[in-house]
Amino acid sequence: MTPVHFSFSSAFILGLMGLTFHRTHLLSALLCLEGMMLSLFIALALWTLQFEMTGFSAAPMLLLAFSACEASAGLALLVATARTHGTDRLQNLNLLQC
Amino acid sequence: MHLTTLILSSSLILVIAILIYPLLTTLNPNPQDQKWAITHVKTSVKAAFLMSLLPLMIFLDQGTETIITNWHWMNTTPFDINISFKFDHYSIIFTPIALYVTWSILEFASWYMHSDPLMNRFFKYLLLFLVAMILLVSANNMFQLFIGWEGVGIMSFLLIGWWYGRADANTAALQAVLYNRVGDIGLIMAMAWLAMNLNSWEIQQIFFLSKNFDMTLPLIGLILAATGKSAQFGLHPWLPSAMEGPTPVSALLHSSTMVVAGIFLLIRLHPLMENNNIALTTCLCLGALTTLFTAACALTQNDIKKIVAFSTSSQLGLMMVTIGLNQPQLAFLHICTHAFFKAMLFLCSGSIIHSLNDEQDIRKMGGLQNLMPMTSTCLTIGSLALTGTPFLAGFFSKDAIIEALNTSHLNAWALILTLIATSFTAVYSFRVVYFVTMGTPRFLPLSPINENNPSVINPIKRLAWGSIIAGLIITSNFLPSKTPIMSMPLTLKLAALLVTIIGLLTALELTTMTNKQFKITPTIPLHHFSNMLGYFPAIIHRLTPKLNLSLGQSIATQLIDQTWFEATGPKGVSSLQVKMAKTVSDAQQGMIKTYLTIFLLTTTIAILLTMI
């Protein structure tokens, strides 16, 4: 595989592993999510350049717009968690489990 | 131009100009002097009266009628509106009578209202009312008539609420406007129908074009308008309440001129109604019901002005009956004669009220025959004219109406009601005369009784002359267009007189019982029915608004707030989502790290499986 291909794929997989293995803060999961989105953005932009499909140029922008929405939804959930549980630390989320 | 028509037209226009001149002097920014009301307004009405005698004489001599079209006011493409005056025999005869009565009332008002600081404004309102009334009776198209109609309605509101510090007066003025408005719906509907179907508001064109149409709908509208303005049953409570205004207002508006506007409208547009049996029957039955109901209400009232107001309402019902009998000229004759004696009754009441220091309850008057001889004599003359005593003014119109009713082949029920109402007229008239003038005084000793001022006595005397001879003069100069039936059995011929005498004898008998009490607590349901005006205002004025307001409240609270907003709207959506979220989140225990790790493992295994 080409180096560029390898770089954004590994960025994606590393971001995914960061999302799943985050230890203390919920915020770090959201940051890794952003990183995944960024790598997908680069992938789409390179797709357009590689295959020279000018009609596909709008796709990265679309992805960016929707990732912004999703990021704001994630932040809203963060704020809601912080309001109900006090912090965003993951230990607090199942503290009252019986 | 021919001399006759020149004099006729110029004097009629001059009459209106003379009446408008004092109103124009009020546009002057400097305030008028104290005597403006007497020097300008009363003089102009007197001059207008004398001026209007000229067309009257020309009409009586040669029978000339005229239509004066002055100014093309506005038009849409198919529709014109002009300023156009019609002086046919109705308006030529009515205008001098209205001006004569108004002149007398203004002279009386200069005594009655002389302690009022706003007397000039009062006279201005009365003059404005008079101009609107003259516009109404001389209108040749519906638009001008509507202007006059609304004008008299508004001036009635302003004048009834003259003493606006009194809450009852404000309520009465509002009542007058609201009931008149309901009638105006009918008038506007008729005007809209005429504009759409006959494409004209000119009366001559309407008469000519209406032969091909079924006129029931506009006629019902016009009858509704007359019901509102002339206080027929159903829209009648405003007239007794209108007695809150000063006595000159009651004398001018609510006895002689404004309340006959509805009847006058029906008389003017009578050719539309001649062949329409539905409209005629409606007029007949409505008029008969009105006359009996209001006469019954008048029997137990204790306020002298209210008794006279109910008697006005009863006579208006009689005029409506006459229209239903297809006799517009008799109705007009009754309008003219009724103006004289009713205005005089009100002026006498006003003189009595002021002399007894604003006492209006007849149970607290008495023995005024010796203390106020002129006023009580004229009160008696007016009451006799009202009941139809032979050869006074009321006799010529009332007796002719009852004869026409007796010899017609129409509704016997209406006939019986009218005869009973005629006998009631005698009863309550005698009751007024008995309580006010006869017996011993029941008022306070130090009452400022005087009849010294000529401003009080001259108008009453003038109207008394009118009440005596007006009937004779008008009938001898009037050519009836429908031949009256002259031959009928003796009982029918004397029917009106007989029922009146029966009523009078019954009332005389009842006076011997006024000072005897048979039971300690008498049960008198009929008295209560009559005294509370048939419970009509008590029910309608409270029940209908209460139903409307509670309907509004239940719409706002239950329909909008509770149903749309909470159950089906935003709050309903959110409550549904919360329920679903709670159900779903029961399954999630909050072990995020474990969930995400399992997710990654599953994805890795799936990818590895596809690669193998």
XYZ file of C-alpha atoms in Angstrom:
710
model
C 0.000 0.000 0.000
C 1.171 3.527 -0.682
C 2.630 5.563 2.174
C -0.231 8.073 2.044
C -2.778 5.307 2.178
C -0.907 3.728 5.076
C -0.744 7.040 6.965
C -4.381 7.883 7.040
C -5.447 4.256 7.600
C -3.151 3.991 10.577
C -4.377 7.367 11.815
C -7.894 6.035 11.642
C -7.106 2.767 13.422
C -5.085 4.501 16.103
C -7.916 6.944 16.667
C -10.364 4.060 16.927
C -8.202 2.276 19.472
C -7.859 5.523 21.409
C -11.648 5.856 21.387
C -12.144 2.344 22.745
C -9.284 2.214 25.220
C -9.621 5.646 26.847
C -9.063 5.322 30.548
C -10.094 8.315 32.637
C -11.821 11.128 30.766
C -14.753 10.966 28.355
C -13.289 14.031 26.658
C -10.352 11.979 25.351
C -12.842 9.706 23.534
C -14.349 12.716 21.857
C -10.898 13.953 20.838
C -10.089 10.602 19.241
C -13.407 10.782 17.426
C -12.314 14.089 16.008
C -9.051 12.547 14.917
C -10.958 9.793 13.099
C -13.009 12.391 11.338
C -9.890 14.264 10.299
C -8.338 11.119 8.796
C -11.545 10.397 6.902
C -11.465 13.922 5.583
C -7.969 13.466 4.273
C -9.000 10.121 2.765
C -11.902 11.648 0.852
C -9.797 14.534 -0.394
C -7.108 12.121 -1.638
C -9.775 9.977 -3.300
C -10.855 12.968 -5.325
C -7.288 13.822 -6.343
C -6.277 10.224 -7.029
C -9.143 9.326 -9.290
C -9.464 12.851 -10.723
C -13.248 12.967 -10.172
C -13.902 16.683 -9.878
C -17.548 16.034 -9.145
C -16.570 14.403 -5.921
C -14.811 17.568 -4.607
C -17.770 18.514 -2.452
C -17.672 15.278 -0.462
C -14.950 16.321 2.016
C -16.834 19.539 2.781
C -19.964 17.566 3.432
C -18.105 15.295 5.773
C -16.677 18.266 7.585
C -20.075 19.827 8.064
C -21.607 16.694 9.471
C -18.623 15.998 11.676
C -19.103 19.411 13.196
C -22.693 18.514 14.026
C -21.648 15.262 15.536
C -18.901 16.933 17.544
C -21.397 19.371 18.987
C -23.754 16.517 19.865
C -20.875 14.775 21.623
C -20.060 17.921 23.550
C -23.676 18.300 24.581
C -23.626 14.788 25.960
C -20.383 15.650 27.769
C -21.955 18.669 29.353
C -25.049 16.663 30.330
C -22.822 14.019 31.905
C -20.862 16.663 33.756
C -24.112 18.176 35.024
C -25.548 14.933 36.312
C -22.418 13.154 37.488
C -20.218 16.089 38.456
C -17.176 15.264 36.287
C -16.670 13.461 33.018
C -14.522 10.754 34.629
C -15.608 7.334 33.598
C -15.484 5.933 37.118
C -18.430 8.149 38.089
C -20.712 6.831 35.419
C -21.431 3.475 37.038
C -20.728 4.464 40.622
C -24.291 3.884 41.750
C -24.558 0.476 40.146
C -25.849 -2.254 42.347
C -87.127 77.921 -14.220
C -90.719 77.796 -13.108
C -91.385 79.920 -10.040
C -92.961 77.139 -7.955
C -90.123 74.701 -8.321
C -87.585 77.453 -7.809
C -89.102 78.517 -4.504
C -89.579 74.921 -3.401
C -86.061 73.758 -4.087
C -84.337 76.865 -2.777
C -86.293 76.958 0.457
C -85.606 73.285 1.137
C -81.880 73.660 0.599
C -81.991 76.832 2.672
C -83.592 74.929 5.550
C -80.650 72.573 5.678
C -78.172 75.424 5.317
C -79.806 77.363 8.173
C -79.490 74.318 10.393
C -75.833 73.752 9.522
C -74.729 77.374 10.086
C -74.528 77.243 13.926
C -72.459 74.080 13.675
C -69.992 75.917 11.465
C -69.672 78.719 14.010
C -68.388 76.177 16.522
C -65.343 75.554 14.351
C -64.137 78.973 15.498
C -61.181 78.494 17.921
C -62.504 81.225 20.254
C -65.079 79.894 22.730
C -68.685 80.900 22.258
C -70.382 83.243 24.655
C -72.839 81.999 27.246
C -75.902 82.699 25.218
C -74.763 81.019 22.025
C -77.181 78.163 22.573
C -80.153 80.471 22.730
C -79.125 83.091 20.199
C -77.750 80.779 17.552
C -79.211 77.310 17.871
C -82.757 78.009 18.934
C -83.086 80.921 16.527
C -81.806 78.840 13.641
C -84.256 76.024 14.349
C -87.107 78.521 14.607
C -86.022 80.150 11.343
C -85.690 76.752 9.673
C -89.196 75.849 10.854
C -90.679 79.030 9.435
C -88.733 78.478 6.226
C -89.996 74.930 5.913
C -93.593 76.082 6.120
C -93.118 77.548 2.645
C -92.597 74.221 0.862
C -95.379 72.777 2.998
C -97.832 75.412 1.759
C -96.726 74.922 -1.836
C -97.171 71.187 -1.464
C -100.630 71.542 0.076
C -101.680 73.937 -2.650
C -100.263 72.289 -5.729
C -99.028 68.887 -4.658
C -95.480 69.479 -5.917
C -92.849 67.035 -4.878
C -89.216 67.393 -5.805
C -86.005 65.462 -6.062
C -82.847 67.530 -5.851
C -79.668 65.814 -7.014
C -76.697 67.992 -6.196
C -73.401 66.364 -6.540
C -71.914 63.271 -8.064
C -69.972 62.049 -5.082
C -68.196 58.889 -6.089
C -68.482 56.002 -8.480
C -67.091 52.641 -9.302
C -67.512 51.637 -12.907
C -71.057 50.317 -12.816
C -72.207 52.077 -9.637
C -72.819 55.770 -8.863
C -73.397 57.519 -5.571
C -74.848 61.026 -5.649
C -76.015 63.477 -3.041
C -79.703 63.518 -3.697
C -82.630 64.816 -1.651
C -86.148 63.533 -2.117
C -88.846 65.837 -0.859
C -92.028 63.931 -1.441
C -95.099 64.258 0.702
C -93.528 62.224 3.514
C -90.510 64.449 4.025
C -92.255 67.738 3.211
C -94.805 67.077 5.955
C -92.380 65.488 8.437
C -89.720 68.231 8.260
C -91.867 71.117 9.561
C -93.302 68.889 12.280
C -89.840 67.770 13.389
C -88.610 71.364 13.359
C -91.624 72.600 15.336
C -91.164 69.943 17.981
C -87.405 70.565 18.105
C -87.918 74.304 18.466
C -90.179 73.753 21.456
C -87.773 71.239 22.975
C -84.786 73.565 22.557
C -86.639 76.392 24.261
C -87.521 74.019 27.096
C -83.943 72.775 27.264
C -82.647 76.302 27.745
C -84.540 76.252 31.083
C -83.941 72.607 31.970
C -80.194 72.597 31.344
C -79.420 76.200 32.275
C -77.330 75.228 35.271
C -75.179 72.913 33.180
C -71.801 74.474 32.296
C -71.666 72.532 29.038
C -75.057 73.692 27.796
C -73.606 74.960 24.508
C -72.223 71.528 23.757
C -75.587 69.974 24.599
C -77.347 72.208 22.111
C -74.703 71.479 19.519
C -75.295 67.747 19.914
C -79.052 68.233 19.605
C -78.581 70.299 16.458
C -76.239 67.730 14.957
C -78.841 65.086 15.697
C -81.499 67.165 13.977
C -79.375 67.606 10.857
C -78.776 63.851 10.715
C -82.495 63.206 11.083
C -83.396 65.632 8.280
C -80.776 63.931 6.120
C -82.371 60.593 6.891
C -85.915 61.571 5.976
C -84.935 63.447 2.839
C -82.547 60.846 1.493
C -83.141 59.639 -2.001
C -80.514 56.927 -1.919
C -79.584 54.299 0.596
C -76.104 55.711 1.166
C -77.386 59.079 2.353
C -80.007 57.311 4.425
C -77.304 55.221 6.009
C -75.306 58.360 6.831
C -78.353 59.840 8.551
C -79.089 56.494 10.257
C -75.625 56.182 11.744
C -75.585 59.883 12.607
C -78.710 59.636 14.722
C -77.369 56.495 16.361
C -74.112 58.150 17.381
C -75.801 61.314 18.644
C -78.176 59.148 20.643
C -75.169 57.483 22.278
C -73.527 60.823 23.105
C -76.718 62.330 24.453
C -77.889 59.361 26.547
C -74.479 59.290 28.215
C -74.566 63.060 28.800
C -74.112 62.679 32.535
C -71.268 60.281 32.050
C -70.239 60.292 35.681
C -73.208 58.028 36.311
C -72.490 54.383 35.601
C -76.097 53.615 34.691
C -76.026 56.296 32.010
C -72.922 54.804 30.416
C -74.437 51.343 30.472
C -77.632 52.654 28.902
C -75.725 54.470 26.141
C -73.727 51.342 25.385
C -76.919 49.298 25.367
C -78.462 51.692 22.844
C -75.469 51.450 20.538
C -75.275 47.651 20.738
C -78.945 47.049 20.068
C -78.891 49.557 17.204
C -75.852 47.796 15.784
C -77.685 44.504 15.637
C -80.351 46.267 13.590
C -77.694 47.850 11.396
C -76.606 44.369 10.339
C -80.000 44.023 8.675
C -79.718 47.415 6.983
C -76.244 46.714 5.638
C -77.333 43.306 4.408
C -80.237 44.911 2.547
C -77.927 47.550 1.063
C -75.422 44.913 -0.034
C -78.164 42.823 -1.631
C -79.486 45.875 -3.466
C -76.010 46.837 -4.661
C -75.316 43.333 -5.911
C -78.612 42.488 -7.529
C -80.146 45.797 -8.562
C -76.850 47.660 -9.007
C -78.240 50.846 -7.547
C -78.907 52.590 -4.291
C -81.280 55.187 -5.723
C -84.806 54.694 -4.487
C -86.531 55.273 -7.832
C -84.346 52.700 -9.542
C -84.935 50.210 -6.754
C -88.700 50.542 -7.087
C -88.538 50.074 -10.817
C -86.163 47.116 -10.911
C -87.516 45.195 -7.965
C -90.542 43.847 -9.756
C -88.590 40.950 -11.221
C -86.891 39.850 -8.036
C -87.863 37.935 -4.956
C -87.289 40.627 -2.362
C -87.724 38.532 0.776
C -84.081 38.647 1.880
C -83.545 42.436 1.770
C -86.965 42.972 3.282
C -86.090 40.778 6.239
C -82.920 42.869 6.555
C -84.927 46.079 6.547
C -87.362 44.712 9.134
C -84.399 43.777 11.318
C -83.080 47.333 10.948
C -86.469 48.718 11.977
C -86.579 46.291 14.916
C -83.268 47.649 16.159
C -83.879 51.322 15.646
C -87.582 51.407 16.561
C -87.287 49.097 19.559
C -89.573 46.287 18.477
C -89.725 43.160 20.596
C -86.409 41.348 20.715
C -84.295 44.495 20.453
C -86.389 46.685 22.729
C -84.592 47.009 26.096
C -82.510 49.977 25.065
C -85.452 52.346 24.888
C -86.485 52.322 28.558
C -82.810 52.361 29.551
C -82.313 55.419 27.353
C -84.302 57.428 29.877
C -80.999 57.928 31.715
C -80.405 60.865 29.435
C -81.716 64.348 30.182
C -85.425 64.907 29.520
C -84.977 67.053 26.373
C -83.020 64.151 24.890
C -85.803 61.728 25.731
C -88.339 64.119 24.267
C -86.524 64.661 21.018
C -84.799 61.425 20.280
C -86.673 58.728 21.993
C -90.207 59.807 21.365
C -90.616 61.829 18.239
C -87.745 61.530 15.850
C -85.060 58.910 16.190
C -87.164 55.925 17.086
C -89.480 56.535 14.173
C -86.513 56.307 11.788
C -86.948 52.552 11.511
C -90.637 52.855 10.757
C -89.868 55.678 8.329
C -87.427 53.431 6.475
C -90.147 50.829 6.035
C -92.619 53.493 4.914
C -90.157 54.881 2.378
C -89.421 51.476 0.937
C -92.984 50.262 1.244
C -93.548 49.599 -2.484
C -91.025 46.780 -2.172
C -93.139 45.173 0.519
C -96.606 45.495 -0.917
C -96.751 42.101 -2.538
C -94.504 40.150 -0.197
C -96.695 38.346 2.288
C -93.849 37.040 4.404
C -92.589 40.553 5.126
C -96.072 41.892 5.783
C -96.961 39.083 8.168
C -93.658 39.521 10.005
C -94.337 43.228 10.466
C -97.876 42.571 11.631
C -97.057 39.925 14.201
C -93.898 41.628 15.429
C -95.731 44.922 15.845
C -98.653 43.309 17.655
C -96.347 41.459 20.034
C -94.352 44.616 20.699
C -97.336 46.762 21.402
C -98.884 44.339 23.869
C -95.656 43.409 25.634
C -94.475 46.959 26.200
C -97.925 48.159 27.220
C -98.018 45.348 29.776
C -94.591 46.374 31.055
C -95.746 49.984 31.366
C -98.544 49.038 33.754
C -96.369 48.542 36.828
C -93.467 50.960 36.309
C -92.965 53.650 38.892
C -90.624 56.010 37.102
C -92.614 58.554 35.129
C -90.122 58.674 32.273
C -90.070 54.912 31.940
C -93.855 54.799 31.651
C -93.747 57.340 28.820
C -90.872 55.409 27.196
C -92.865 52.190 27.228
C -95.844 54.023 25.837
C -93.610 55.215 22.984
C -92.546 51.646 22.377
C -96.158 50.530 22.345
C -97.111 53.176 19.786
C -94.134 52.137 17.656
C -95.483 48.612 17.706
C -98.802 50.013 16.531
C -97.035 51.763 13.631
C -95.376 48.479 12.725
C -98.784 46.783 12.730
C -100.039 49.456 10.338
C -97.201 48.785 7.967
C -98.043 45.116 8.135
C -101.569 46.038 7.116
C -100.228 47.612 3.910
C -101.161 51.128 5.068
C -97.967 53.208 5.062
C -99.819 56.495 4.976
C -101.693 55.732 8.179
C -98.390 54.815 9.824
C -96.937 58.130 8.700
C -99.971 59.961 10.012
C -99.498 58.284 13.360
C -95.798 59.257 13.357
C -96.748 62.903 12.862
C -99.495 63.090 15.473
C -97.557 60.958 17.944
C -94.599 63.384 17.783
C -96.686 66.190 19.222
C -98.286 64.574 22.214
C -95.357 62.363 23.117
C -92.905 65.263 23.127
C -95.368 67.197 25.214
C -95.697 64.339 27.704
C -91.935 64.292 28.076
C -91.717 68.054 28.515
C -94.410 67.960 31.177
C -92.514 65.155 32.917
C -89.357 67.236 32.775
C -91.101 70.238 34.252
C -92.545 68.088 37.056
C -89.192 66.410 37.736
C -87.329 69.711 38.037
C -90.075 71.262 40.156
C -90.014 68.388 42.629
C -86.228 68.612 42.909
C -85.364 65.722 40.589
C -87.980 63.316 41.880
C -88.980 60.816 39.208
C -91.004 58.272 41.159
C -94.748 58.726 40.714
C -95.400 57.210 44.109
C -93.790 60.338 45.532
C -95.795 62.849 43.555
C -99.414 63.837 43.882
C -101.807 66.733 44.067
C -100.000 68.696 41.392
C -103.254 69.775 39.774
C -103.436 72.762 42.089
C -99.721 73.423 42.359
C -98.761 73.188 38.685
C -102.025 73.769 36.836
C -100.621 74.418 33.357
C -98.303 71.433 33.343
C -100.827 68.982 34.735
C -103.494 70.197 32.327
C -101.200 69.653 29.394
C -100.248 66.248 30.828
C -103.921 65.354 30.819
C -104.403 66.663 27.279
C -101.408 64.635 26.130
C -102.680 61.475 27.806
C -106.121 61.936 26.297
C -104.594 62.432 22.861
C -102.479 59.293 23.399
C -105.449 57.123 24.271
C -107.319 58.292 21.195
C -109.969 60.555 22.636
C -112.256 61.523 19.780
C -111.146 64.526 17.735
C -107.845 65.148 19.468
C -104.707 64.473 17.447
C -104.253 60.832 18.315
C -107.809 59.920 17.395
C -107.436 60.498 13.666
C -104.490 58.177 13.315
C -105.186 55.581 15.992
C -108.851 55.101 15.213
C -108.136 54.863 11.494
C -105.518 52.187 12.179
C -107.824 50.125 14.358
C -110.647 50.430 11.854
C -108.324 49.241 9.098
C -107.236 46.369 11.336
C -110.809 45.388 12.109
C -111.937 45.328 8.501
C -108.932 43.527 7.081
C -108.852 39.815 6.411
C -105.627 39.333 8.263
C -104.425 37.791 11.473
C -107.083 37.843 14.187
C -104.461 37.184 16.852
C -102.676 40.421 15.945
C -105.990 42.228 16.108
C -106.786 40.936 19.593
C -103.323 41.830 20.892
C -103.611 45.346 19.502
C -107.023 45.888 21.088
C -105.789 44.662 24.470
C -102.779 46.983 24.132
C -105.121 49.889 23.375
C -107.002 49.262 26.581
C -103.708 49.019 28.483
C -102.803 52.415 27.052
C -105.806 53.891 28.772
C -104.888 52.111 32.019
C -101.318 53.317 32.321
C -102.135 56.814 31.071
C -104.787 57.115 33.716
C -102.364 55.687 36.275
C -99.841 58.436 35.463
C -102.456 61.175 35.657
C -103.907 59.763 38.890
C -100.615 59.430 40.710
C -99.148 62.704 39.513
C -101.998 65.170 39.554
C -104.719 63.792 41.755
C -104.960 63.053 45.429
C -102.855 64.554 48.160
C -99.184 65.472 47.812
C -96.667 62.811 48.742
C -93.516 64.845 48.136
C -91.362 66.914 50.462
C -92.853 70.228 51.518
C -90.001 72.454 50.415
C -90.096 71.659 46.700
C -89.200 74.466 44.300
C -92.418 74.222 42.328
C -92.789 76.977 39.823
C -94.135 77.534 36.372
C -93.091 81.142 36.162
C -90.520 80.900 33.449
C -91.957 81.397 29.945
C -89.263 79.088 28.554
C -91.068 76.218 30.269
C -94.650 77.138 29.622
C -94.538 78.374 26.048
C -93.154 75.165 24.536
C -95.655 73.057 26.446
C -98.504 75.306 25.342
C -97.346 75.215 21.726
C -97.176 71.440 21.730
C -100.578 71.303 23.422
C -102.062 73.285 20.537
C -100.318 70.866 18.211
C -101.745 67.850 20.030
C -105.236 69.229 19.717
C -105.397 70.382 16.134
C -102.585 68.582 14.279
C -104.603 65.481 13.585
C -107.421 67.470 12.035
C -105.106 69.610 9.921
C -103.092 66.732 8.545
C -106.039 64.500 7.718
C -107.950 67.242 5.980
C -105.000 68.012 3.739
C -103.867 64.509 3.005
C -105.213 62.557 0.069
C -105.172 58.869 1.000
C -103.854 56.687 -1.778
C -105.751 53.632 -0.516
C -109.483 53.982 -0.055
C -110.411 53.371 3.565
C -113.320 51.020 4.162
C -116.147 53.190 5.402
C -118.912 50.719 6.166
C -118.589 48.251 8.991
C -120.773 47.028 11.842
C -121.269 49.523 14.670
C -119.312 47.449 17.201
C -116.278 47.310 14.946
C -116.486 51.022 14.284
C -116.543 51.809 17.976
C -114.116 49.036 18.953
C -111.170 51.307 19.763
C -113.307 53.655 21.818
C -114.995 50.768 23.654
C -111.781 49.034 24.702
C -110.336 52.367 25.800
C -113.370 53.095 27.968
C -113.242 49.564 29.402
C -109.600 50.113 30.286
C -110.347 53.460 31.869
C -113.183 52.017 33.971
C -110.975 49.131 35.105
C -108.279 51.591 36.116
C -110.768 53.744 38.001
C -111.922 50.653 39.840
C -108.333 49.729 40.696
C -107.670 53.159 42.205
C -110.106 52.406 44.999
C -107.882 49.488 45.968
C -104.642 51.457 46.199
C -105.003 52.031 49.909
C -106.231 48.595 50.887
C -104.006 45.618 51.559
C -105.717 42.246 51.589
C -102.799 39.993 52.456
C -99.717 40.648 54.535
C -97.352 39.257 51.889
C -99.197 39.174 48.614
C -98.078 36.718 45.918
C -98.093 38.763 42.753
C -96.239 36.912 39.998
C -97.876 38.932 37.219
C -96.795 42.183 38.810
C -93.248 40.900 39.043
C -93.332 39.817 35.391
C -94.442 43.268 34.332
C -92.175 45.189 36.663
C -89.068 43.268 35.648
C -89.896 43.934 31.992
C -90.829 40.330 31.338
C -87.419 39.229 32.685
C -86.096 39.881 29.177
C -83.142 42.129 30.122
C -82.343 39.985 33.159
C -81.990 36.883 31.016
C -80.479 38.232 27.827
C -78.050 40.708 29.346
C -76.566 38.117 31.671
C -77.012 34.725 30.055
C -75.661 35.401 26.583
C -72.443 37.135 27.673
C -71.880 34.480 30.333
C -72.221 31.682 27.780
C -69.883 33.435 25.368
C -67.265 34.182 27.995
C -67.311 30.650 29.392
C -67.007 29.282 25.856
C -63.986 31.502 25.340
C -62.450 30.436 28.587
C -62.896 26.741 27.878
C -61.387 27.174 24.429
C -58.350 28.984 25.825
C -57.782 26.696 28.780
C -58.911 23.264 27.741
C -58.512 23.243 24.003
C -55.374 25.282 23.538
C -53.427 25.046 26.783
C -54.255 21.547 27.874
C -54.817 19.783 24.575
C -52.735 21.423 21.889
C -49.794 22.471 24.016
C -49.553 19.688 26.549
C -51.066 16.530 25.175
C -50.406 16.692 21.445
C -47.930 19.533 21.018
C -44.418 20.204 22.274
C -44.909 18.887 25.781
C -46.578 15.752 24.495
C -43.695 15.011 22.147
C -41.139 15.527 24.887
C -42.998 13.355 27.407
C -43.226 10.535 24.845
C -39.474 10.721 24.161
C -38.634 10.704 27.852
C -40.681 7.553 28.334
C -38.942 5.790 25.465
C -35.492 6.928 26.602
C -36.153 5.652 30.111
C -37.223 2.276 28.771
C -34.157 1.946 26.609
C -31.663 3.198 29.145
C -32.688 0.484 31.595
C -30.614 -1.851 29.512
C -27.474 0.298 29.678
C -25.432 -0.062 32.843
C -22.817 2.590 32.273
C -19.745 0.402 31.704
C -18.474 2.395 28.819
C -14.926 1.090 28.663
C -16.142 -2.481 28.475
C -18.615 -1.646 25.705
C -16.056 0.202 23.613
C -13.436 -2.564 24.026
C -15.924 -5.181 22.893
C -16.782 -2.973 19.935
C -13.119 -2.769 18.874
C -12.598 -6.496 19.277
C -15.655 -7.273 17.188
C -14.558 -4.927 14.416
C -11.045 -6.436 14.401
C -12.347 -9.998 14.254
C -14.725 -9.112 11.395
C -11.921 -7.515 9.382
C -9.584 -10.431 10.016
C -12.304 -12.891 8.998
C -12.842 -11.177 5.672
C -9.138 -11.193 4.968
C -8.909 -14.908 5.491
